[in-house]
Coordinates of C-alpha atoms in Angstrom, one line a residue:
G13 CA 86.9 78.7 140.9
L14 CA 86.1 77.0 137.0
E15 CA 88.7 79.2 135.5
A16 CA 91.8 78.1 137.5
V17 CA 90.5 74.5 137.2
I18 CA 90.5 74.3 133.8
S19 CA 93.5 76.8 132.6
A20 CA 95.8 74.1 135.5
R21 CA 94.1 71.0 133.4
T22 CA 95.0 72.9 130.1
R23 CA 97.8 74.4 130.6
E24 CA 100.6 74.9 127.5
W25 CA 97.9 73.4 125.4
R26 CA 96.9 75.4 122.5
V27 CA 93.1 76.5 123.0
W28 CA 90.5 76.0 120.0
H29 CA 87.1 76.8 121.0
E30 CA 85.7 77.0 124.7
S31 CA 82.0 77.9 125.8
R32 CA 80.9 78.6 129.2
V33 CA 77.3 77.9 130.2
V34 CA 75.0 79.0 133.1
L35 CA 72.8 76.5 133.9
G36 CA 71.5 77.9 137.4
D37 CA 70.7 74.7 138.0
A38 CA 70.7 73.7 142.1
D39 CA 73.2 71.2 141.3
V40 CA 75.4 72.5 138.8
A41 CA 75.6 76.1 138.3
A42 CA 77.9 76.5 135.6
L43 CA 80.7 74.6 133.7
I44 CA 83.4 75.5 131.2
A45 CA 84.1 73.5 128.1
R46 CA 87.2 73.7 126.0
V47 CA 88.4 72.1 123.0
S48 CA 92.7 72.2 123.1
E49 CA 95.3 70.9 121.3
D50 CA 98.2 69.1 123.1
E51 CA 101.0 69.8 121.0
G52 CA 103.0 67.6 123.3
L53 CA 100.6 64.7 121.9
A54 CA 100.3 63.4 118.2
S55 CA 99.0 66.2 116.0
D56 CA 96.3 63.9 114.8
F57 CA 94.1 64.2 118.7
V58 CA 92.1 66.9 120.0
T59 CA 91.1 66.5 123.7
V60 CA 87.6 68.3 125.1
T61 CA 87.8 69.1 128.4
V62 CA 84.9 70.1 131.0
V63 CA 84.9 71.4 134.5
A64 CA 81.6 72.1 136.5
E65 CA 81.2 72.8 140.4
C66 CA 79.3 70.0 142.0
R67 CA 79.4 68.4 145.1
Q68 CA 77.6 64.8 144.3
P69 CA 78.9 62.3 141.5
L70 CA 78.6 63.9 138.0
R71 CA 79.2 62.2 135.0
L72 CA 79.6 63.0 131.1
H73 CA 77.1 61.5 128.7
W74 CA 78.3 62.4 125.3
A75 CA 79.3 61.4 121.7
V76 CA 80.1 62.6 118.4
A77 CA 78.2 64.5 115.5
D78 CA 78.9 65.5 112.1
K79 CA 78.0 69.2 112.7
L80 CA 77.1 71.3 115.4
G81 CA 73.3 70.2 116.1
G82 CA 73.7 67.2 114.6
A83 CA 72.7 63.6 115.3
W84 CA 74.8 61.9 117.8
Q85 CA 77.0 59.3 116.3
A86 CA 79.7 56.3 118.5
P87 CA 83.1 57.8 118.4
P88 CA 85.7 56.7 116.0
H89 CA 88.3 53.9 117.5
G90 CA 91.3 55.4 119.3
W91 CA 89.6 57.5 121.7
K92 CA 90.6 57.9 125.4
T93 CA 89.4 59.8 128.5
R94 CA 90.8 61.4 131.8
P95 CA 89.8 59.5 134.1
P96 CA 89.9 56.3 132.2
K97 CA 86.2 55.4 133.8
S98 CA 83.5 55.1 130.8
C99 CA 80.8 52.6 129.9
D100 CA 78.3 52.6 126.9
G101 CA 75.7 55.2 127.1
G102 CA 73.4 53.6 124.6
G103 CA 73.1 54.5 121.0
G104 CA 76.4 55.4 120.6
A105 CA 76.6 57.3 123.5
W106 CA 79.2 56.8 125.4
V107 CA 79.4 57.9 129.9
T108 CA 82.2 59.6 131.8
D109 CA 83.1 59.6 135.1
F110 CA 84.0 63.4 136.5
E111 CA 86.8 63.4 138.8
R112 CA 86.9 65.9 141.5
V113 CA 89.4 68.4 141.4
D114 CA 88.6 70.2 145.0
G115 CA 85.8 70.3 147.3
K116 CA 83.5 71.8 144.5
S117 CA 84.9 71.5 140.9
Q118 CA 85.0 68.4 139.0
A119 CA 86.7 67.7 135.4
V120 CA 87.1 65.4 133.1
D121 CA 88.9 65.2 129.7
I122 CA 87.7 63.4 126.2
M123 CA 91.0 62.9 123.9
L124 CA 89.4 62.2 120.3
P125 CA 91.2 61.6 116.4
R126 CA 90.7 65.0 115.2
K127 CA 88.8 64.0 112.2
C128 CA 85.4 64.1 114.0
K129 CA 83.2 67.2 113.5
A130 CA 81.7 68.7 116.6
F131 CA 81.2 66.9 120.0
A132 CA 77.8 66.4 121.5
F133 CA 77.1 66.0 125.5
L134 CA 75.2 66.8 128.3
L135 CA 75.8 66.3 132.1
R136 CA 74.0 63.6 134.1
T137 CA 73.8 63.6 138.3
E138 CA 72.8 60.2 139.9
H139 CA 69.4 60.7 139.4
R140 CA 68.7 63.3 136.3
F141 CA 70.5 64.7 133.0
L142 CA 71.1 68.3 132.8
K143 CA 71.2 70.1 129.8
D144 CA 71.5 73.8 128.5
Q145 CA 67.8 75.1 128.5
G146 CA 66.6 71.7 127.5
R147 CA 69.0 71.7 124.7
D148 CA 72.1 69.1 124.3
M149 CA 75.2 71.1 124.3
Y150 CA 77.7 71.2 121.4
L151 CA 81.7 71.9 120.4
S152 CA 83.0 72.1 117.4
L153 CA 86.6 70.0 116.9
E154 CA 87.2 71.9 113.6
A155 CA 90.8 73.8 114.0
P156 CA 90.2 77.0 113.6
P157 CA 92.2 78.8 110.9
A158 CA 96.0 79.1 111.1
D159 CA 96.1 82.6 111.4
D160 CA 93.7 83.1 114.2
D161 CA 95.7 84.2 117.4
H162 CA 95.4 81.7 120.0
D163 CA 97.2 82.2 123.5
A164 CA 99.2 79.1 124.4
H165 CA 98.5 79.9 128.1
P166 CA 94.9 79.8 128.7
G167 CA 95.3 80.6 132.3
A168 CA 96.3 84.3 131.0
R169 CA 93.2 84.3 128.5
S170 CA 90.2 86.5 129.5
P171 CA 86.9 85.1 130.2
T172 CA 85.6 86.0 126.2
S173 CA 88.4 83.9 124.7
G174 CA 87.4 81.6 121.9
Y175 CA 84.9 84.2 120.6
P176 CA 85.9 86.0 117.5
A177 CA 88.1 89.5 118.3
A178 CA 86.8 92.8 117.5
S179 CA 88.0 93.9 114.0
P180 CA 90.7 96.5 114.0
A181 CA 88.2 99.3 112.9
A182 CA 86.4 98.9 116.1
V183 CA 89.1 99.5 117.7
G184 CA 90.7 102.3 116.0
G185 CA 93.3 100.2 113.8
A186 CA 92.9 99.8 109.8
P187 CA 89.8 99.4 108.5
P188 CA 88.0 95.9 107.8
E189 CA 89.3 94.8 104.1
G190 CA 87.4 96.1 101.4
L191 CA 86.3 99.1 103.5
A192 CA 89.2 101.6 102.7
H193 CA 88.6 105.1 103.9
Q194 CA 86.8 107.8 101.5
K195 CA 88.9 110.5 100.5
L196 CA 86.5 113.8 100.1
P197 CA 86.6 115.9 97.0
P198 CA 88.7 119.0 97.5
A199 CA 86.7 121.9 97.5
A200 CA 85.5 123.3 94.7
A201 CA 87.1 126.8 94.1
A202 CA 85.0 130.1 93.8
P203 CA 83.8 130.5 90.1
A204 CA 85.8 133.4 88.3
R205 CA 83.7 136.3 88.4
E206 CA 83.4 138.1 84.8
P207 CA 85.2 141.7 85.3
Q208 CA 82.6 144.6 85.7
P209 CA 82.5 147.3 83.7
P210 CA 83.7 150.5 85.3
A211 CA 80.9 152.6 86.9
A212 CA 79.7 155.2 84.3
E213 CA 81.5 158.5 84.8
A214 CA 79.0 161.2 86.0
R215 CA 78.3 163.2 83.3
V216 CA 80.0 166.9 83.8
R217 CA 77.2 169.8 83.9
E218 CA 77.4 172.6 82.3
P219 CA 77.4 175.8 84.6
Q220 CA 74.1 177.1 84.8
T221 CA 74.0 180.9 84.6
P222 CA 70.9 182.1 87.1
P223 CA 68.6 184.1 85.2
S224 CA 69.3 187.2 87.7
A225 CA 73.3 187.1 86.8
R226 CA 72.6 187.7 83.0
P227 CA 73.4 190.9 81.7
R228 CA 70.8 192.5 80.5
E229 CA 69.8 194.4 77.1
P230 CA 70.0 198.3 77.3
Q231 CA 66.1 199.7 77.6
S232 CA 64.9 203.0 75.3
P233 CA 64.2 206.0 77.2
V234 CA 60.4 204.9 76.5
E235 CA 60.5 201.3 78.2
A236 CA 62.7 202.8 80.8
A237 CA 60.0 205.5 82.0
A238 CA 57.4 202.8 81.6
A239 CA 59.2 200.8 84.1
A240 CA 59.4 203.3 86.3

């Protein structure tokens, strides 16, 4: 497939950027475009490789731009192509033939000075232009950050190569810079309770003598006779 073709074509190169476009066209279903640095060549050049599946002759209509989505401009002096079959496309653009790699896949390489900022392109068949949903296609030609981890062997890269990696926090590592883990304050100690006075002691009640048990004064004879 296209992945195997572009991996073989850019083997041992350092990948800068990559774009995969599904055209859904009857002639060209999809393409892969890759910006790479061939560390074996002069460091002031960068290579754009485009591979596509197409059975009929295919051409790359291309130019450079100051930014992604910018106006098409003629490339600076010193550019080269593989295969070396290009012609003036008018308005600063050039047209380069693809070369057939196998029965379905075709590929082309454009080597440009590194001072270029962006690469603009579209495909041409014998009778028409092919764009991405009606829009020109672009690739950044600017080098990625020096600390960006790019694999020198593109064939081992995943289909998502060229896209930002997940942040460490997203895969369970350290949090992103500036988002340190917050420490929860220690649980508040229970407030000290004031000592409670001891419960009031029950009053000791004096024993009550029942009336029947009280001693009676001796009665006079008259009182005794009246009580009887």
